Short mmCIF file of C-alpha atoms in Angstrom, two decimals:
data_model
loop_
_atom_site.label_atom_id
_atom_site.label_comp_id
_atom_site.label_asym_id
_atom_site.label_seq_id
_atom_site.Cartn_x
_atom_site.Cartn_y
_atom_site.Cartn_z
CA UNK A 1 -29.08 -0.90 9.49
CA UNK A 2 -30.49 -3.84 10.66
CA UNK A 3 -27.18 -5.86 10.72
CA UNK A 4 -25.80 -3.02 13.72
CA UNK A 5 -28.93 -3.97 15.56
CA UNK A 6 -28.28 -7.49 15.03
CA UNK A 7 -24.64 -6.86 16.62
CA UNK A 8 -26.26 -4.86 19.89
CA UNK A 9 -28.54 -7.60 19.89
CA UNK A 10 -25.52 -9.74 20.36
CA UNK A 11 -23.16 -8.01 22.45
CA UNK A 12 -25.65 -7.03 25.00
CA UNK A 13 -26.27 -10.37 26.87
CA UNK A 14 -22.69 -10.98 26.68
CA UNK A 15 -22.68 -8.11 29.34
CA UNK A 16 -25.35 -10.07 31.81
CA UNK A 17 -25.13 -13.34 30.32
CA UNK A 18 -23.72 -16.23 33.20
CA UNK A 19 -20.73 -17.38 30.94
CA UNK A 20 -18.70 -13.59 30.76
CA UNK A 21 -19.97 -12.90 34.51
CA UNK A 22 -18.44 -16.07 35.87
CA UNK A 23 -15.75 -15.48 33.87
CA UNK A 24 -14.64 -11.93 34.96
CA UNK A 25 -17.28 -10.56 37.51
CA UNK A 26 -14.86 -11.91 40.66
CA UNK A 27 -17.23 -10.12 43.78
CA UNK A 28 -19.87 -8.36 41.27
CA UNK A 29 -23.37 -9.64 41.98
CA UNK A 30 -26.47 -8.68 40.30
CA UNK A 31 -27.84 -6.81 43.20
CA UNK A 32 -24.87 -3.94 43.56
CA UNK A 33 -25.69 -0.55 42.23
CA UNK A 34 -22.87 -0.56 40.25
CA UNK A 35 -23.58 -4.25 38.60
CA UNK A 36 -20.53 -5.92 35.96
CA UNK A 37 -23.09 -4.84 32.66
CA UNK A 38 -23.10 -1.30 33.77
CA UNK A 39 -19.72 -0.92 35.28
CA UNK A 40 -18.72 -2.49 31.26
CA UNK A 41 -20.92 0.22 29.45
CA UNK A 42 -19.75 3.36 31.70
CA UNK A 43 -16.22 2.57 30.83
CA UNK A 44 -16.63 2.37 27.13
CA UNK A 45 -18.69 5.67 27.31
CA UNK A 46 -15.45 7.73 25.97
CA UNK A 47 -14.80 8.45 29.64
CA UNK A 48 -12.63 11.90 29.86
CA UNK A 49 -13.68 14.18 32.52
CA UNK A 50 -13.69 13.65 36.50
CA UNK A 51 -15.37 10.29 38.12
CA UNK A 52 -18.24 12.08 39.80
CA UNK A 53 -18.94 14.42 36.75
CA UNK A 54 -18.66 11.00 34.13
CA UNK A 55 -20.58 9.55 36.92
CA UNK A 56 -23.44 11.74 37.40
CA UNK A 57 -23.87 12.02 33.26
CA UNK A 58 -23.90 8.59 32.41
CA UNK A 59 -26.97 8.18 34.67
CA UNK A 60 -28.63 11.38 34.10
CA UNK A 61 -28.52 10.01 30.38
CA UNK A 62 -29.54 6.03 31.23
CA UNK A 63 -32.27 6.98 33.56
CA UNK A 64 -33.31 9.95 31.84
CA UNK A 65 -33.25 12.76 34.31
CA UNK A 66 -33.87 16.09 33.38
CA UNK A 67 -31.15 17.49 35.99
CA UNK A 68 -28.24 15.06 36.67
CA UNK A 69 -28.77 13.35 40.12
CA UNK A 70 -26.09 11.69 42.56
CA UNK A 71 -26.57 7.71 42.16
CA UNK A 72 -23.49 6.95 42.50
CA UNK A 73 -20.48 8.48 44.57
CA UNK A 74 -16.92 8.17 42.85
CA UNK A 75 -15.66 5.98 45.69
CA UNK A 76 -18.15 3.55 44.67
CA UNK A 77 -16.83 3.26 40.85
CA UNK A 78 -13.53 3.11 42.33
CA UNK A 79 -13.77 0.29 44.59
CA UNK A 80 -15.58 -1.68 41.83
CA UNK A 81 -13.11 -1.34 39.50
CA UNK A 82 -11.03 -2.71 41.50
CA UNK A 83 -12.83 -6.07 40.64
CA UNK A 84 -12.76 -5.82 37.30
CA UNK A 85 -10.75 -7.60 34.78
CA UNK A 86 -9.34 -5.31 31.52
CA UNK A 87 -10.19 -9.06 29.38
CA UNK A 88 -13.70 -8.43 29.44
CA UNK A 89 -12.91 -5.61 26.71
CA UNK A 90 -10.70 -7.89 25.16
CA UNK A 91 -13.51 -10.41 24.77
CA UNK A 92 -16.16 -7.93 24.05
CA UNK A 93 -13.72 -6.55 21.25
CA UNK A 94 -13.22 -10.18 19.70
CA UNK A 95 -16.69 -10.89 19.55
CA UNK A 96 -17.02 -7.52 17.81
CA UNK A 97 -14.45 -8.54 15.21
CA UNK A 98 -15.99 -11.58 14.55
CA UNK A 99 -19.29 -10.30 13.75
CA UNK A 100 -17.71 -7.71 11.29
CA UNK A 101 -16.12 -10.55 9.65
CA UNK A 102 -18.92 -12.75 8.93
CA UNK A 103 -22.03 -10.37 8.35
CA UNK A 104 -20.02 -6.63 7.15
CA UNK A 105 -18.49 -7.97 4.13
CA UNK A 106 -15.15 -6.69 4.68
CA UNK A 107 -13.11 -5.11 2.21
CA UNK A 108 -9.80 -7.30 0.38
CA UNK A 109 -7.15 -6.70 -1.47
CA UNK A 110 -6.83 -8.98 -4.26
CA UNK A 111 -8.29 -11.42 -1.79
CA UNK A 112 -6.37 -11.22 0.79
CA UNK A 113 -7.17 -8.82 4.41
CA UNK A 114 -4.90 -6.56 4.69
CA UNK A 115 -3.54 -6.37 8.23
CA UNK A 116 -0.85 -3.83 9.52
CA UNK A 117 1.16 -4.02 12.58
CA UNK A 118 2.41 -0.40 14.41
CA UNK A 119 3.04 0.63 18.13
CA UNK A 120 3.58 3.67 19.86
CA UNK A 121 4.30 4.56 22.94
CA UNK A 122 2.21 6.75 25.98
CA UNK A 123 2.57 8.30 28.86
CA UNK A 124 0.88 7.02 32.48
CA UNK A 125 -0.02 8.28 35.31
CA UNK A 126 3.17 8.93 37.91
CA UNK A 127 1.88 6.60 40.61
CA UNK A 128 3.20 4.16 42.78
CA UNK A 129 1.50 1.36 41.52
CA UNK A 130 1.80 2.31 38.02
CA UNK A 131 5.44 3.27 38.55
CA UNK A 132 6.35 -0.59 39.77
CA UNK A 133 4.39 -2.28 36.99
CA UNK A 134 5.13 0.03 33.74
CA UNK A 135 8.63 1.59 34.93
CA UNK A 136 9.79 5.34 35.26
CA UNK A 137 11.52 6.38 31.59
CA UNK A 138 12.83 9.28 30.09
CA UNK A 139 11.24 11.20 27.92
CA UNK A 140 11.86 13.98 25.01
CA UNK A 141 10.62 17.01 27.16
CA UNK A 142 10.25 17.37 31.03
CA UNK A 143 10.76 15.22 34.07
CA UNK A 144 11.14 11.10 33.71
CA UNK A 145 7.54 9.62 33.51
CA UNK A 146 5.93 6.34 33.71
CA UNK A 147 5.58 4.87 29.82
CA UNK A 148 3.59 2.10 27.96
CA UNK A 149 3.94 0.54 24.69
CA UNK A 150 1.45 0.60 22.65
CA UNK A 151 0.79 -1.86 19.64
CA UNK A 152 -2.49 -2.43 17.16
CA UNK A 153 -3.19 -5.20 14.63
CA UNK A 154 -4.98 -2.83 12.36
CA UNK A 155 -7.30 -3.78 9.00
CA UNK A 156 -6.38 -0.85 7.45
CA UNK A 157 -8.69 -1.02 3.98
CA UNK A 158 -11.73 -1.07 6.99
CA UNK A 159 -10.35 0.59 9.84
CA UNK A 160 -10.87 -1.78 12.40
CA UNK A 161 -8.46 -2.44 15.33
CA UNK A 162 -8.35 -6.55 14.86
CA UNK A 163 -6.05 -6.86 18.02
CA UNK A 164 -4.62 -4.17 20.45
CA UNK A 165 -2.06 -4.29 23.44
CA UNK A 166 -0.44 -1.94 26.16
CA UNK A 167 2.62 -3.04 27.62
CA UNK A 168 5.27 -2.04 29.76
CA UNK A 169 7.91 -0.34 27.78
CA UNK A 170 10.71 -2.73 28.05
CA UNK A 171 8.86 -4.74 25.94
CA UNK A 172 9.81 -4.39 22.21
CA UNK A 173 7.65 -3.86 19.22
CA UNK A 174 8.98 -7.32 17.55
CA UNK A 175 7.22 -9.48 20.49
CA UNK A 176 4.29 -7.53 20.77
CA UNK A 177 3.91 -8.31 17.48
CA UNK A 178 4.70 -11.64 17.55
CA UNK A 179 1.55 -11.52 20.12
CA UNK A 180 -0.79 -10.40 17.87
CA UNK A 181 0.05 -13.14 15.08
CA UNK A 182 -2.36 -15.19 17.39
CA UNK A 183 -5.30 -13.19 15.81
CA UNK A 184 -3.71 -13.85 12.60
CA UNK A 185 -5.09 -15.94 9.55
CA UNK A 186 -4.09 -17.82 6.43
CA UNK A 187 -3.82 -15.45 3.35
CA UNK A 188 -3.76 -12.73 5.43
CA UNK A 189 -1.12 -10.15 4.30
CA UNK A 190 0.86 -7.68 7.28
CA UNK A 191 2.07 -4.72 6.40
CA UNK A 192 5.01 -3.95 8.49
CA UNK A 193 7.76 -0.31 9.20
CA UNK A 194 11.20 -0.15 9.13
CA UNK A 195 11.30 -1.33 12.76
CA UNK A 196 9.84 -4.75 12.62
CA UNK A 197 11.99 -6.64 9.77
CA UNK A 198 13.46 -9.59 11.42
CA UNK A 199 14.40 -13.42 10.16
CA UNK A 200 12.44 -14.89 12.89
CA UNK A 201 9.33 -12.99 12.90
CA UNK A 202 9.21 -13.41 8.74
CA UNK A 203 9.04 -17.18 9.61
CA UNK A 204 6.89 -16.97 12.29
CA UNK A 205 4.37 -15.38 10.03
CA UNK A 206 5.18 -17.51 7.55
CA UNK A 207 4.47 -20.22 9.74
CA UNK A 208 0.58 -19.31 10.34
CA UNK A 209 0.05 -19.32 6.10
CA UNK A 210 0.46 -15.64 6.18
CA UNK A 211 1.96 -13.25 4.20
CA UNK A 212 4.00 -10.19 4.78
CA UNK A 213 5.30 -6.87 3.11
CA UNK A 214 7.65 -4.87 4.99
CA UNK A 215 10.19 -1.63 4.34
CA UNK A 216 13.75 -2.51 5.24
CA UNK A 217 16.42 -0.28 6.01
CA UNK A 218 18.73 -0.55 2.28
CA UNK A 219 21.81 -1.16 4.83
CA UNK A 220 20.25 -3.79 7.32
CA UNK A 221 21.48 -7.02 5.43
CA UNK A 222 23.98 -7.70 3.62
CA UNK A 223 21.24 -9.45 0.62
CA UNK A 224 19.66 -5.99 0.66
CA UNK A 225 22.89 -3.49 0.41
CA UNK A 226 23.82 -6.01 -2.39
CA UNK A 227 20.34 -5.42 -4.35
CA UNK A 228 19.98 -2.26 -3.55
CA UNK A 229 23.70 -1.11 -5.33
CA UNK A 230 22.29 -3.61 -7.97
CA UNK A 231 20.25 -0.67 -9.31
CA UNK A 232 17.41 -3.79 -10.37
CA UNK A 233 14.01 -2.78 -9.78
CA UNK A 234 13.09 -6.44 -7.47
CA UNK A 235 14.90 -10.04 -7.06
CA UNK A 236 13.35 -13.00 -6.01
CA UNK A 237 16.38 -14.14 -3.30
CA UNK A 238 17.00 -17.19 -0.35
CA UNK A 239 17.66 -15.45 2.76
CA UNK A 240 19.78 -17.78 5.26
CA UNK A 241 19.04 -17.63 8.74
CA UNK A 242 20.33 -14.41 10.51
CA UNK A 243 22.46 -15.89 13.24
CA UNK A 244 20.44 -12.95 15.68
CA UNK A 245 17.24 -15.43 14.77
CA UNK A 246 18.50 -18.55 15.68
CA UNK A 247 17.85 -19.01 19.19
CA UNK A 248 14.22 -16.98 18.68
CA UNK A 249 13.54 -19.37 16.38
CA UNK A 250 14.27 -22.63 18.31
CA UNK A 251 12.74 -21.21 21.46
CA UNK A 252 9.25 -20.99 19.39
CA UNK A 253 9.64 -24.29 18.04
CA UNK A 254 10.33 -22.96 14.05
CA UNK A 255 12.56 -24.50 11.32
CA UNK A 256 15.66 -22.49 10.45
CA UNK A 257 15.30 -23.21 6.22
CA UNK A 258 16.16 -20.46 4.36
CA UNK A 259 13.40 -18.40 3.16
CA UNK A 260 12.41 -17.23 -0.57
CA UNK A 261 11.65 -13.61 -0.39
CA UNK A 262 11.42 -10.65 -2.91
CA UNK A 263 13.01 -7.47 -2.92
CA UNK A 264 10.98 -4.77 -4.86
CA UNK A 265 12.83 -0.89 -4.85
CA UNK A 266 10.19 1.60 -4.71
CA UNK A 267 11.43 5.53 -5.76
CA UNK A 268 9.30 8.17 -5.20
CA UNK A 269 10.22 11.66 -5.39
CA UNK A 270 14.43 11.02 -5.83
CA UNK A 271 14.23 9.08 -2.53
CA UNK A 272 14.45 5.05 -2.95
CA UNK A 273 13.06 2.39 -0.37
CA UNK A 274 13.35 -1.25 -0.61
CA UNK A 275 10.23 -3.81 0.15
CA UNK A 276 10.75 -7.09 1.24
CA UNK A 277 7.88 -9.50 0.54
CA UNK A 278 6.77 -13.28 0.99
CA UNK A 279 4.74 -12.43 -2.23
CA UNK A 280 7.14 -13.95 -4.66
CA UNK A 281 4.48 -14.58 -7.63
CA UNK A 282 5.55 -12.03 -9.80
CA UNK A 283 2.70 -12.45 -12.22
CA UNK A 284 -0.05 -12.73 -9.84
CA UNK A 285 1.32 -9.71 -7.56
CA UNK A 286 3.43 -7.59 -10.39
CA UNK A 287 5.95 -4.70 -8.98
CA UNK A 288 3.71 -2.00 -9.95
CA UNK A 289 1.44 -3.08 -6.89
CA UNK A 290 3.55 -2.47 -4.67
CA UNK A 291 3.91 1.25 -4.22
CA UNK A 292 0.71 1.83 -3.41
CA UNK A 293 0.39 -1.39 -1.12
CA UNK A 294 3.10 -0.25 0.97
CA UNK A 295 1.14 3.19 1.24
CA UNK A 296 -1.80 1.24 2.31
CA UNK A 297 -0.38 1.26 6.12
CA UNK A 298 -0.69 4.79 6.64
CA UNK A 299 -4.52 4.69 8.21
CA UNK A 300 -2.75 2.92 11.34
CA UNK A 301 -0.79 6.27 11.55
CA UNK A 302 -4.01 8.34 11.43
CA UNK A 303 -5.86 5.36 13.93
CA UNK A 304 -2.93 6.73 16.78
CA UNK A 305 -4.13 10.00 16.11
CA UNK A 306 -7.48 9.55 16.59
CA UNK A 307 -6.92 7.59 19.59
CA UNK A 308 -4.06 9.79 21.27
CA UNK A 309 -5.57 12.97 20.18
CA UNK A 310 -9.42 12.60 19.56
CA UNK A 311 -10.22 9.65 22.07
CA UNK A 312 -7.08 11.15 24.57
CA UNK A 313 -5.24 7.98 25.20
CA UNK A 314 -3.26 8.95 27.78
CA UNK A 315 -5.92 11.09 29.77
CA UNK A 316 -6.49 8.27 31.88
CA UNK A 317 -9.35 8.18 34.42
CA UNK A 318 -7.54 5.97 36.96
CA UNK A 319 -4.34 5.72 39.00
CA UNK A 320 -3.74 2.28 39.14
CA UNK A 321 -2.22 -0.23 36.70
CA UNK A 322 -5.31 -1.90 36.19
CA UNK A 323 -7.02 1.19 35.11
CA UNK A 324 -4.62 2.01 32.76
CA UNK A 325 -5.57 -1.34 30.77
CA UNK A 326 -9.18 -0.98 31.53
CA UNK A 327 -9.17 2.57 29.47
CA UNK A 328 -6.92 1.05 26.92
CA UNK A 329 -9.37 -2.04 25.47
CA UNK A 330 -12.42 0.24 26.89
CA UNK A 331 -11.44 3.17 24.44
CA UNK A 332 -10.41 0.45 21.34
CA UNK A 333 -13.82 -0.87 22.15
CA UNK A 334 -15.75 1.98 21.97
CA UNK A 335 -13.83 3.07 18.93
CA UNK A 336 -14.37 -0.07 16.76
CA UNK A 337 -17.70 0.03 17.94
CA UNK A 338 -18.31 3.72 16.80
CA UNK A 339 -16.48 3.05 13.13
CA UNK A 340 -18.79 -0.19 12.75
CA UNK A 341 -22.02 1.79 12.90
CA UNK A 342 -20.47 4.87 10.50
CA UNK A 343 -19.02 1.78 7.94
CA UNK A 344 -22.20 1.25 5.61
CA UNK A 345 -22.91 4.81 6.30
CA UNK A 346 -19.51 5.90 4.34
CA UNK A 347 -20.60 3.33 1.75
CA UNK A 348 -23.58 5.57 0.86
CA UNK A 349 -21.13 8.60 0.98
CA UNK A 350 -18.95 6.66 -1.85
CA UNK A 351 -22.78 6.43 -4.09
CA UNK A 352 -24.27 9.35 -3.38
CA UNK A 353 -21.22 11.94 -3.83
CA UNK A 354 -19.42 10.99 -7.26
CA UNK A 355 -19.58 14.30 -9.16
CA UNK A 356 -17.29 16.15 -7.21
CA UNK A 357 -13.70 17.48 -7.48
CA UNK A 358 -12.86 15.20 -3.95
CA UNK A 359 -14.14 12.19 -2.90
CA UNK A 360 -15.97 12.60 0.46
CA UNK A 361 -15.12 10.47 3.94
CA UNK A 362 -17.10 10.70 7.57
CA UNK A 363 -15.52 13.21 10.36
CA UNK A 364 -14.83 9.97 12.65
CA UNK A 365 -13.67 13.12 15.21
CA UNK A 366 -17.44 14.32 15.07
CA UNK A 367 -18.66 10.47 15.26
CA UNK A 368 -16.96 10.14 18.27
CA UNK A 369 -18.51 12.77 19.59
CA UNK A 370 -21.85 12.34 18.77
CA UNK A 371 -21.76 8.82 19.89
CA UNK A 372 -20.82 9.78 23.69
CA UNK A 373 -23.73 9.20 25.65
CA UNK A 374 -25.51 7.01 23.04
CA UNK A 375 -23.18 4.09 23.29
CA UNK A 376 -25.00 3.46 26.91
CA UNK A 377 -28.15 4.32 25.53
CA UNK A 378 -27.06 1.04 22.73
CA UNK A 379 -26.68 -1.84 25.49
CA UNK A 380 -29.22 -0.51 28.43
CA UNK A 381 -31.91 0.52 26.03
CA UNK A 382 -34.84 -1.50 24.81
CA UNK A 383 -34.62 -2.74 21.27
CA UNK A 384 -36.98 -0.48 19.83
CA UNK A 385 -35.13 2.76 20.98
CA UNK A 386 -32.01 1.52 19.83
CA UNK A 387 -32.99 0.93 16.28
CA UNK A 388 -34.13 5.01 16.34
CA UNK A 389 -30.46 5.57 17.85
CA UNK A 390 -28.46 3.99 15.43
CA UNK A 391 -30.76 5.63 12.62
CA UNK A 392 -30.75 9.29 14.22
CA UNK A 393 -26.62 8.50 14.73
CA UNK A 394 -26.06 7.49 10.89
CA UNK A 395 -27.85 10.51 9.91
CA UNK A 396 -25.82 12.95 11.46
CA UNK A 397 -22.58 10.89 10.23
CA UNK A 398 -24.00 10.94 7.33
CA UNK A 399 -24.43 14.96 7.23
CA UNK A 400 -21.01 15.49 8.71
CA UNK A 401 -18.23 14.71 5.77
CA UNK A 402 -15.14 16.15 4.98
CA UNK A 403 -13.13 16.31 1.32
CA UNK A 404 -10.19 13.83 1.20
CA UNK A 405 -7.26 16.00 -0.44
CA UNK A 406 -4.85 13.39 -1.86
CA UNK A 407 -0.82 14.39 -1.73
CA UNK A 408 -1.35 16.80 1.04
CA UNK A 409 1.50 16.82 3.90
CA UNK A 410 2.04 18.25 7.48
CA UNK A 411 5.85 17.82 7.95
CA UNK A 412 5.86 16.71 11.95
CA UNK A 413 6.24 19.80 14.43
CA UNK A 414 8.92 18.41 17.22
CA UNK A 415 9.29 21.22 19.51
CA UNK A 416 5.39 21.57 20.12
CA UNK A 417 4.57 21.37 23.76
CA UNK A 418 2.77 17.41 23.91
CA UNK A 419 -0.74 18.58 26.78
CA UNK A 420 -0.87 16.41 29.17
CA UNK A 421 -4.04 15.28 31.89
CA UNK A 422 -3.99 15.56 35.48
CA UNK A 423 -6.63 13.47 36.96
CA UNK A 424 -7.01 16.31 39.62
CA UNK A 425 -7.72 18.80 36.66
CA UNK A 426 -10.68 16.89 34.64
CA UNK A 427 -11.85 19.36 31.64
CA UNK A 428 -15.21 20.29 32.00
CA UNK A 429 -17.80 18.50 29.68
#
């Protein structure tokens, strides 16, 4: 416990302290009743409902009122976040992944931090500023909307969102990713979808003393339709320079040398896939790894869901372009921040509960919950009180567990109605 009050301990002047206000405060002064600190900590409250209702809780909770009170008038929170830059969050979230790294003990895989690499996409408010920066698109069901993409750097053996960005759609999943190998480093290894496999970003990873394992469509190049006729089980190969990668390439400043790869074919229920890896050792990495590595990605499938579903991505709480990257890093914030406290706590779960038919994991949906309110209570309260926080919070993550159920499936249901969030129509609570 005392290593989550050592991170409040450090976060918390990074809200007031004169370095991050200079640096993103622009017309915030110390003396508004909305000051930058506060402004920070109501936005990564899990914000969902209307302004003035969000509004009116967050200080009913923070100044402890027994009936909420009106301190603040939605016009208020409006025109201040106006003044607000969305990399505050992105600071506040490096810091956070620093201090995970150096004092959480992190968990490896066979040494190496396993990193994965997914987007998504999300719908946006239909507004006229949002409109001009995102773009109108078309979309499955209903009218043409306003869409982002959506892309994580996820550790996926500790659930923690490393790196996280929301772009205008026209923006592919390759260069998004290609943004996030800033946050990459040596002997890390990225897990990467069908989507992603190209020369140039293989060598651009390659480049930052990284390593990679990605699925590849068996038809995509003409080295993998050849292997994968082969019938072999893997092949160490040199893969020439894609004449698509060339100019990519040159334009970042990368050599064009072929690269030494391995294929690895992976069958699994009559279906086969084909891996492509920079792990070429096959003694130190054998093939029978490599089923369950590739596997390994799936908690950045079930991190989307808890942020589109659970945290409600795309029930945005603002109308602007800037607001719609303000929620983004605000709710990847919050969420990191929530998983952080809950990690030792599942730790406990792994001790405590070992002679059972399932192995036991925290309901992060009931976390989330539970943590609404409190995560204000974290950076305006006095140490003291937020040591009894965090231990009251891990107790009820602690009581609240569900059975993991390996093998089970829930074949996607395409023809169910997606809900969608009106800002005039704020739920309730």
């Amino acid at each position: 416990m005392p290593k989550q009050l050592n991170l409040y301990e450090k976060l918390s002047p990074r809200l007031t302290s004169s370095p991050v206000i200079e640096k993103y405060k622009n017309d915030f002064t110390r003396k508004r009743k909305l000051p930058f600190h506060v402004l920070i900590v109501f936005l990564i409250n899990l914000v969902k409902g209307s302004y003035q209702d969000e509004l009116d809780k967050f200080f009913k909770t923070i100044l402890r009122f027994d009936v909420a009170k009106r301190v603040l008038s939605k016009a208020a929170l409006a025109k201040a976040r106006m003044k607000l830059k969305f990399e505050a969050f992105v600071e506040l979230n490096l810091q956070l992944i620093t201090y995970f790294e150096k004092h959480f003990r992190p968990k490896l895989w066979f040494g190496l931090r396993l990193l994965a690499i997914d987007g998504s996409t999300t719908k946006l408010p239909m507004t006229d500023d949002v409109v001009r920066h995102f773009g109108v698109w078309n979309v499955r069901q209903g009218a043409p909307s306003p869409m982002a993409r959506v892309s994580q750097l996820f550790d996926v053996l500790n659930k923690i969102t490393v790196d996280a960005l929301i772009k205008p759609k026209r923006i592919g999943e390759r260069d998004l990713a290609a943004q996030h190998l800033l946050n990459v480093m040596p002997n890390d290894l990225i897990l990467l979808d069908r989507g992603y496999p190209a020369w140039w970003l293989f060598n651009l990873i390659l480049s930052m003393q990284a390593n990679f394992c990605a699925r590849v469509s068996c038809t995509k190049w003409k080295i993998v339709r050849k292997f994968f006729r082969s019938g072999l089980s893997e092949k160490v190969v040199t893969v020439p320079v894609h004449s698509t990668s060339i100019a990519q390439c040159r334009q970042m400043g990368l050599d064009t040398t072929p690269l030494k790869l391995r294929l690895i074919r992976i069958e699994n229920d009559g279906k086969v896939a084909v891996l492509i890896t920079s792990l070429v050792d096959t003694e130190k990495y054998p093939i029978e790894l490599f089923g369950d590595l590739y596997h390994k990605r799936w908690p950045v499938e079930e991190d989307y869901k808890i942020i589109k579903c659970r945290i409600e991505l795309d029930n945005f709480s603002g109308q602007s372009a800037l607001s719609v990257y303000q929620d983004f890093h605000a709710k990847v914030f919050a969420k990191n921040l929530v998983w952080m406290m809950a990690f030792h706590v599942q730790d406990r779960i792994d001790d405590e509960i070992v002679h059972t038919k399932h192995r036991y994991q925290i309901n992060f949906t009931q976390a989330l919950s539970k943590s609404k309110g409190v995560i204000a209570l974290l950076f305006l309260d006095a140490n003291r009180l937020i040591k009894r926080l965090i231990v009251d919070l891990q107790y009820i993550f602690q009581r609240t567990v569900e059975p993991i159920r390996p093998g089970r499936k829930y074949p996607r249901n395409h023809k169910a109605k997606p809900r969608r969030y009106f800002p005039q129509y704020k739920p309730i609570g």
